[in-house]
PDB file of C-alpha atoms in Angstrom:
ATOM      1  CA  MET A   1     139.260  56.593  98.177  1.00 88.00           C
ATOM      2  CA  ASP A   2     137.064  55.397  95.306  1.00 88.00           C
ATOM      3  CA  ASN A   3     137.217  57.365  92.072  1.00 89.00           C
ATOM      4  CA  ASP A   4     134.911  55.930  89.429  1.00 88.00           C
ATOM      5  CA  LEU A   5     136.255  56.649  85.926  1.00 85.00           C
ATOM      6  CA  SER A   6     133.743  54.503  84.075  1.00 85.00           C
ATOM      7  CA  ASN A   7     132.163  57.570  82.446  1.00 85.00           C
ATOM      8  CA  TYR A   8     135.395  58.449  80.611  1.00 86.00           C
ATOM      9  CA  ARG A   9     134.421  57.718  77.024  1.00 83.00           C
ATOM     10  CA  LYS A  10     135.743  58.552  73.580  1.00 86.00           C
ATOM     11  CA  SER A  11     134.752  57.375  70.120  1.00 89.00           C
ATOM     12  CA  TYR A  12     137.740  56.737  67.865  1.00 91.00           C
ATOM     13  CA  GLU A  13     136.899  57.834  64.339  1.00 90.00           C
ATOM     14  CA  LYS A  14     139.938  59.491  62.732  1.00 91.00           C
ATOM     15  CA  ASP A  15     141.354  56.755  60.507  1.00 95.00           C
ATOM     16  CA  ALA A  16     141.429  53.083  59.541  1.00 96.00           C
ATOM     17  CA  LEU A  17     144.155  50.472  59.173  1.00 97.00           C
ATOM     18  CA  LEU A  18     143.381  47.657  56.751  1.00 96.00           C
ATOM     19  CA  LYS A  19     145.625  44.676  56.077  1.00 95.00           C
ATOM     20  CA  LYS A  20     145.360  45.149  52.311  1.00 95.00           C
ATOM     21  CA  ASP A  21     146.888  48.618  52.616  1.00 96.00           C
ATOM     22  CA  VAL A  22     149.969  47.883  54.749  1.00 98.00           C
ATOM     23  CA  PRO A  23     153.515  47.430  53.329  1.00 98.00           C
ATOM     24  CA  GLU A  24     155.438  44.164  53.630  1.00 98.00           C
ATOM     25  CA  ASN A  25     158.018  45.740  55.954  1.00 98.00           C
ATOM     26  CA  PRO A  26     156.744  47.210  59.253  1.00 98.00           C
ATOM     27  CA  ILE A  27     159.510  49.827  59.389  1.00 98.00           C
ATOM     28  CA  GLU A  28     157.952  51.439  56.320  1.00 98.00           C
ATOM     29  CA  LEU A  29     154.587  51.671  58.062  1.00 98.00           C
ATOM     30  CA  PHE A  30     156.294  53.058  61.169  1.00 98.00           C
ATOM     31  CA  GLN A  31     158.000  55.681  59.040  1.00 98.00           C
ATOM     32  CA  LYS A  32     154.688  56.631  57.398  1.00 97.00           C
ATOM     33  CA  TRP A  33     152.906  56.982  60.721  1.00 97.00           C
ATOM     34  CA  PHE A  34     155.767  58.907  62.307  1.00 97.00           C
ATOM     35  CA  TYR A  35     155.815  61.339  59.376  1.00 95.00           C
ATOM     36  CA  GLU A  36     152.057  61.850  59.676  1.00 95.00           C
ATOM     37  CA  ILE A  37     152.362  62.467  63.417  1.00 94.00           C
ATOM     38  CA  GLU A  38     154.961  65.172  62.815  1.00 91.00           C
ATOM     39  CA  GLU A  39     153.160  66.812  59.898  1.00 91.00           C
ATOM     40  CA  HIS A  40     149.469  66.632  60.800  1.00 89.00           C
ATOM     41  CA  PHE A  41     149.029  66.240  64.552  1.00 88.00           C
ATOM     42  CA  ALA A  42     149.966  68.612  67.354  1.00 81.00           C
ATOM     43  CA  ILE A  43     151.908  66.141  69.498  1.00 88.00           C
ATOM     44  CA  ASP A  44     154.850  67.278  71.622  1.00 88.00           C
ATOM     45  CA  GLU A  45     157.804  64.881  71.530  1.00 94.00           C
ATOM     46  CA  GLY A  46     156.253  62.377  69.164  1.00 95.00           C
ATOM     47  CA  ASN A  47     159.480  60.413  69.608  1.00 97.00           C
ATOM     48  CA  ALA A  48     158.657  59.687  73.263  1.00 98.00           C
ATOM     49  CA  MET A  49     158.297  55.952  73.774  1.00 98.00           C
ATOM     50  CA  THR A  50     157.681  53.669  76.719  1.00 98.00           C
ATOM     51  CA  LEU A  51     160.522  51.202  77.252  1.00 98.00           C
ATOM     52  CA  SER A  52     159.623  48.056  79.183  1.00 98.00           C
ATOM     53  CA  THR A  53     162.240  45.778  80.737  1.00 98.00           C
ATOM     54  CA  LEU A  54     162.173  42.962  83.249  1.00 97.00           C
ATOM     55  CA  GLY A  55     163.714  44.358  86.446  1.00 95.00           C
ATOM     56  CA  LEU A  56     166.274  42.562  88.574  1.00 93.00           C
ATOM     57  CA  ASP A  57     163.543  42.181  91.224  1.00 94.00           C
ATOM     58  CA  GLY A  58     161.436  40.168  88.782  1.00 94.00           C
ATOM     59  CA  TYR A  59     158.917  42.945  88.170  1.00 97.00           C
ATOM     60  CA  PRO A  60     158.409  44.595  84.773  1.00 97.00           C
ATOM     61  CA  ASN A  61     159.575  48.215  84.645  1.00 97.00           C
ATOM     62  CA  ASN A  62     158.206  50.869  82.298  1.00 97.00           C
ATOM     63  CA  ARG A  63     159.658  54.310  81.683  1.00 97.00           C
ATOM     64  CA  VAL A  64     159.475  56.910  78.927  1.00 97.00           C
ATOM     65  CA  VAL A  65     162.634  57.487  76.889  1.00 97.00           C
ATOM     66  CA  LEU A  66     163.223  59.380  73.646  1.00 98.00           C
ATOM     67  CA  LEU A  67     163.764  57.672  70.321  1.00 98.00           C
ATOM     68  CA  LYS A  68     166.750  59.340  68.674  1.00 98.00           C
ATOM     69  CA  ARG A  69     167.135  57.356  65.464  1.00 98.00           C
ATOM     70  CA  TYR A  70     165.523  54.484  63.608  1.00 97.00           C
ATOM     71  CA  THR A  71     166.681  52.405  60.657  1.00 97.00           C
ATOM     72  CA  TYR A  72     165.673  49.134  59.020  1.00 96.00           C
ATOM     73  CA  GLU A  73     167.811  47.486  61.707  1.00 97.00           C
ATOM     74  CA  GLY A  74     166.032  48.958  64.716  1.00 98.00           C
ATOM     75  CA  PHE A  75     165.321  51.792  67.155  1.00 98.00           C
ATOM     76  CA  ILE A  76     168.035  53.711  69.018  1.00 98.00           C
ATOM     77  CA  PHE A  77     167.878  55.491  72.373  1.00 98.00           C
ATOM     78  CA  PHE A  78     170.568  56.702  74.804  1.00 98.00           C
ATOM     79  CA  THR A  79     171.006  56.277  78.542  1.00 96.00           C
ATOM     80  CA  ASN A  80     173.417  55.703  81.403  1.00 95.00           C
ATOM     81  CA  TYR A  81     174.872  52.193  81.138  1.00 97.00           C
ATOM     82  CA  GLU A  82     174.784  51.879  84.946  1.00 94.00           C
ATOM     83  CA  SER A  83     171.098  52.794  85.243  1.00 95.00           C
ATOM     84  CA  GLU A  84     168.399  50.403  86.371  1.00 95.00           C
ATOM     85  CA  LYS A  85     167.190  49.932  82.802  1.00 96.00           C
ATOM     86  CA  ALA A  86     170.704  49.139  81.581  1.00 97.00           C
ATOM     87  CA  LYS A  87     171.236  46.579  84.341  1.00 96.00           C
ATOM     88  CA  SER A  88     167.937  44.972  83.403  1.00 97.00           C
ATOM     89  CA  ILE A  89     168.936  44.807  79.737  1.00 98.00           C
ATOM     90  CA  GLU A  90     172.276  43.284  80.661  1.00 97.00           C
ATOM     91  CA  THR A  91     170.403  40.463  82.389  1.00 97.00           C
ATOM     92  CA  ASN A  92     167.554  40.102  79.881  1.00 97.00           C
ATOM     93  CA  LYS A  93     167.834  41.660  76.429  1.00 98.00           C
ATOM     94  CA  ASN A  94     164.152  41.057  75.622  1.00 98.00           C
ATOM     95  CA  VAL A  95     162.389  44.429  75.772  1.00 98.00           C
ATOM     96  CA  CYS A  96     159.276  46.150  74.530  1.00 98.00           C
ATOM     97  CA  ILE A  97     158.897  49.706  73.289  1.00 98.00           C
ATOM     98  CA  SER A  98     155.603  51.425  72.582  1.00 98.00           C
ATOM     99  CA  PHE A  99     154.349  54.708  71.186  1.00 98.00           C
ATOM    100  CA  PHE A 100     150.941  56.190  72.001  1.00 97.00           C
ATOM    101  CA  TRP A 101     149.843  59.143  69.896  1.00 97.00           C
ATOM    102  CA  HIS A 102     146.473  60.000  71.385  1.00 94.00           C
ATOM    103  CA  THR A 103     145.700  62.857  69.003  1.00 94.00           C
ATOM    104  CA  ALA A 104     145.962  60.452  66.063  1.00 96.00           C
ATOM    105  CA  GLU A 105     144.247  57.632  67.985  1.00 97.00           C
ATOM    106  CA  ARG A 106     147.216  55.373  67.260  1.00 97.00           C
ATOM    107  CA  GLN A 107     149.694  53.237  69.127  1.00 98.00           C
ATOM    108  CA  ILE A 108     152.549  50.954  68.118  1.00 98.00           C
ATOM    109  CA  ILE A 109     153.927  48.140  70.281  1.00 98.00           C
ATOM    110  CA  ILE A 110     157.314  46.673  69.347  1.00 98.00           C
ATOM    111  CA  LYS A 111     159.001  43.637  70.888  1.00 98.00           C
ATOM    112  CA  GLY A 112     162.703  43.140  70.319  1.00 98.00           C
ATOM    113  CA  LYS A 113     166.164  42.578  71.682  1.00 98.00           C
ATOM    114  CA  ALA A 114     168.296  45.466  72.956  1.00 98.00           C
ATOM    115  CA  GLU A 115     172.047  45.712  72.535  1.00 98.00           C
ATOM    116  CA  LYS A 116     174.646  48.452  72.827  1.00 98.00           C
ATOM    117  CA  ILE A 117     175.532  50.375  69.685  1.00 98.00           C
ATOM    118  CA  ALA A 118     179.105  50.998  68.515  1.00 97.00           C
ATOM    119  CA  GLU A 119     181.056  53.486  70.644  1.00 97.00           C
ATOM    120  CA  ASN A 120     181.709  55.816  67.716  1.00 97.00           C
ATOM    121  CA  LEU A 121     177.940  56.159  67.184  1.00 97.00           C
ATOM    122  CA  SER A 122     177.472  57.060  70.851  1.00 97.00           C
ATOM    123  CA  ASP A 123     180.356  59.544  70.537  1.00 97.00           C
ATOM    124  CA  GLY A 124     178.729  61.174  67.520  1.00 97.00           C
ATOM    125  CA  TYR A 125     175.382  61.632  69.219  1.00 96.00           C
ATOM    126  CA  PHE A 126     176.961  62.868  72.464  1.00 96.00           C
ATOM    127  CA  GLU A 127     178.847  65.553  70.537  1.00 96.00           C
ATOM    128  CA  SER A 128     175.549  66.789  69.061  1.00 96.00           C
ATOM    129  CA  ARG A 129     173.917  67.275  72.471  1.00 94.00           C
ATOM    130  CA  PRO A 130     173.582  70.709  74.107  1.00 94.00           C
ATOM    131  CA  ARG A 131     176.432  71.422  76.498  1.00 94.00           C
ATOM    132  CA  GLY A 132     174.124  71.319  79.501  1.00 92.00           C
ATOM    133  CA  SER A 133     172.912  67.844  78.549  1.00 94.00           C
ATOM    134  CA  GLN A 134     176.521  66.697  78.136  1.00 93.00           C
ATOM    135  CA  LEU A 135     177.327  67.880  81.645  1.00 92.00           C
ATOM    136  CA  GLY A 136     174.148  66.283  82.955  1.00 90.00           C
ATOM    137  CA  ALA A 137     175.397  62.898  81.784  1.00 90.00           C
ATOM    138  CA  PHE A 138     178.391  63.344  84.108  1.00 86.00           C
ATOM    139  CA  VAL A 139     176.355  64.682  87.019  1.00 86.00           C
ATOM    140  CA  SER A 140     173.778  61.920  87.267  1.00 80.00           C
ATOM    141  CA  ASN A 141     174.491  58.473  88.651  1.00 78.00           C
ATOM    142  CA  GLN A 142     171.173  57.442  87.166  1.00 78.00           C
ATOM    143  CA  SER A 143     168.795  55.461  89.416  1.00 73.00           C
ATOM    144  CA  GLU A 144     171.077  55.814  92.450  1.00 75.00           C
ATOM    145  CA  VAL A 145     169.766  57.382  95.680  1.00 76.00           C
ATOM    146  CA  VAL A 146     170.765  61.053  96.085  1.00 77.00           C
ATOM    147  CA  SER A 147     170.520  62.988  99.345  1.00 81.00           C
ATOM    148  CA  ASP A 148     169.026  66.159  97.869  1.00 87.00           C
ATOM    149  CA  ARG A 149     168.943  68.300  94.740  1.00 91.00           C
ATOM    150  CA  LYS A 150     171.725  70.557  96.036  1.00 89.00           C
ATOM    151  CA  GLN A 151     174.149  67.664  95.698  1.00 86.00           C
ATOM    152  CA  LEU A 152     173.372  67.512  91.962  1.00 86.00           C
ATOM    153  CA  GLU A 153     173.556  71.266  91.475  1.00 88.00           C
ATOM    154  CA  ASP A 154     176.894  71.483  93.328  1.00 87.00           C
ATOM    155  CA  LYS A 155     178.344  68.730  91.162  1.00 86.00           C
ATOM    156  CA  LEU A 156     177.101  70.501  88.032  1.00 88.00           C
ATOM    157  CA  SER A 157     178.747  73.732  89.161  1.00 88.00           C
ATOM    158  CA  GLN A 158     182.057  71.931  89.722  1.00 90.00           C
ATOM    159  CA  LEU A 159     181.921  70.332  86.284  1.00 87.00           C
ATOM    160  CA  GLU A 160     181.086  73.642  84.604  1.00 89.00           C
ATOM    161  CA  LYS A 161     184.325  75.041  86.044  1.00 90.00           C
ATOM    162  CA  LYS A 162     186.316  71.917  85.186  1.00 90.00           C
ATOM    163  CA  PHE A 163     185.265  71.943  81.535  1.00 89.00           C
ATOM    164  CA  ASP A 164     185.138  75.714  81.068  1.00 90.00           C
ATOM    165  CA  GLY A 165     186.373  76.409  77.550  1.00 88.00           C
ATOM    166  CA  LYS A 166     187.048  72.704  76.956  1.00 91.00           C
ATOM    167  CA  GLU A 167     185.401  69.978  74.938  1.00 93.00           C
ATOM    168  CA  ILE A 168     183.305  67.625  77.072  1.00 95.00           C
ATOM    169  CA  PRO A 169     184.090  63.943  76.379  1.00 94.00           C
ATOM    170  CA  ARG A 170     181.411  61.277  76.455  1.00 95.00           C
ATOM    171  CA  PRO A 171     181.389  59.433  79.792  1.00 94.00           C
ATOM    172  CA  SER A 172     182.341  55.791  79.317  1.00 93.00           C
ATOM    173  CA  ASN A 173     179.167  54.738  81.162  1.00 94.00           C
ATOM    174  CA  TRP A 174     176.822  56.610  78.829  1.00 96.00           C
ATOM    175  CA  GLY A 175     175.738  55.596  75.346  1.00 97.00           C
ATOM    176  CA  GLY A 176     173.159  54.102  73.055  1.00 98.00           C
ATOM    177  CA  TYR A 177     171.121  50.958  72.662  1.00 98.00           C
ATOM    178  CA  ILE A 178     169.432  49.644  69.575  1.00 98.00           C
ATOM    179  CA  VAL A 179     166.240  47.623  69.869  1.00 98.00           C
ATOM    180  CA  LYS A 180     166.155  45.098  67.034  1.00 98.00           C
ATOM    181  CA  PRO A 181     162.488  44.229  66.493  1.00 98.00           C
ATOM    182  CA  ILE A 182     160.984  40.773  66.174  1.00 98.00           C
ATOM    183  CA  GLU A 183     157.326  41.839  66.373  1.00 98.00           C
ATOM    184  CA  PHE A 184     155.228  44.948  65.694  1.00 98.00           C
ATOM    185  CA  GLU A 185     151.616  45.698  66.460  1.00 98.00           C
ATOM    186  CA  PHE A 186     150.007  48.734  64.857  1.00 98.00           C
ATOM    187  CA  TRP A 187     146.791  49.872  66.554  1.00 98.00           C
ATOM    188  CA  GLN A 188     144.329  52.326  65.041  1.00 98.00           C
ATOM    189  CA  GLY A 189     141.324  53.360  67.104  1.00 97.00           C
ATOM    190  CA  ARG A 190     137.932  52.714  65.486  1.00 96.00           C
ATOM    191  CA  PRO A 191     134.287  53.293  66.457  1.00 95.00           C
ATOM    192  CA  ASN A 192     132.454  50.903  68.807  1.00 94.00           C
ATOM    193  CA  ARG A 193     135.800  49.673  70.200  1.00 93.00           C
ATOM    194  CA  LEU A 194     136.301  47.578  67.036  1.00 95.00           C
ATOM    195  CA  HIS A 195     139.860  48.841  66.710  1.00 97.00           C
ATOM    196  CA  ASP A 196     142.185  47.875  63.865  1.00 98.00           C
ATOM    197  CA  ARG A 197     145.172  45.804  64.994  1.00 98.00           C
ATOM    198  CA  ILE A 198     147.798  44.626  62.505  1.00 98.00           C
ATOM    199  CA  ARG A 199     150.639  42.430  63.752  1.00 98.00           C
ATOM    200  CA  TYR A 200     153.953  41.712  62.028  1.00 98.00           C
ATOM    201  CA  LYS A 201     156.035  38.741  63.274  1.00 98.00           C
ATOM    202  CA  LEU A 202     159.571  38.145  62.054  1.00 98.00           C
ATOM    203  CA  GLN A 203     160.037  34.691  60.515  1.00 98.00           C
ATOM    204  CA  ASN A 204     163.143  32.503  60.238  1.00 97.00           C
ATOM    205  CA  ASP A 205     163.652  33.596  56.625  1.00 97.00           C
ATOM    206  CA  ASN A 206     163.664  37.272  57.775  1.00 96.00           C
ATOM    207  CA  ASN A 207     160.319  37.952  56.130  1.00 97.00           C
ATOM    208  CA  TRP A 208     157.394  39.325  58.121  1.00 98.00           C
ATOM    209  CA  LEU A 209     154.173  37.395  58.728  1.00 98.00           C
ATOM    210  CA  ILE A 210     151.256  39.851  58.751  1.00 98.00           C
ATOM    211  CA  ASN A 211     148.017  39.117  60.581  1.00 98.00           C
ATOM    212  CA  ARG A 212     144.976  41.057  61.614  1.00 98.00           C
ATOM    213  CA  LEU A 213     144.096  40.671  65.309  1.00 98.00           C
ATOM    214  CA  SER A 214     140.705  40.858  66.917  1.00 97.00           C
ATOM    215  CA  PRO A 215     140.243  44.019  68.972  1.00 95.00           C
TER     216      PRO A 215
END
């Protein structure tokens, strides 16, 4: 099979990103872009981000997860603490998250270190989840081999009966991580492939060094 995709072309012309216009703190620029994505572009799940970890087999692993909260400290997502991604983080806390908003011709790449959040914060988010999602956290032994879908559906049915009329507690092996950033790259598509790339690197004094990168 040989599928030639060389004729896939697009000219990026929607916006610009100039160093003179960016704030000193990259979280503020992230917040601005995220607001614009929500308000002005028809993007489903704009909080979807690719999380990259170094797998136990030595290969990088990428998967899409959902950003659930961000602060000046970092970016929070939730998962099973016994999943492949969690095992990778336990071994190597250096991760990368990235957002690609094609309608806005923008992407953000963030390097940082991942660590578990406080249990009470995981409890609070778990309580806010739909009941079906709460049960799903119990059903799935994430990343483990399963014989067929019926096994999952049967387990869900059993749990629905077990917790009928009862509050569903957060499983001890499910909770949140925060990615504390050390580097951001903001990418804005531009014509002629001369894209704007602005990089922030965290310095020892906790200030951010801002540079423009060649496309």
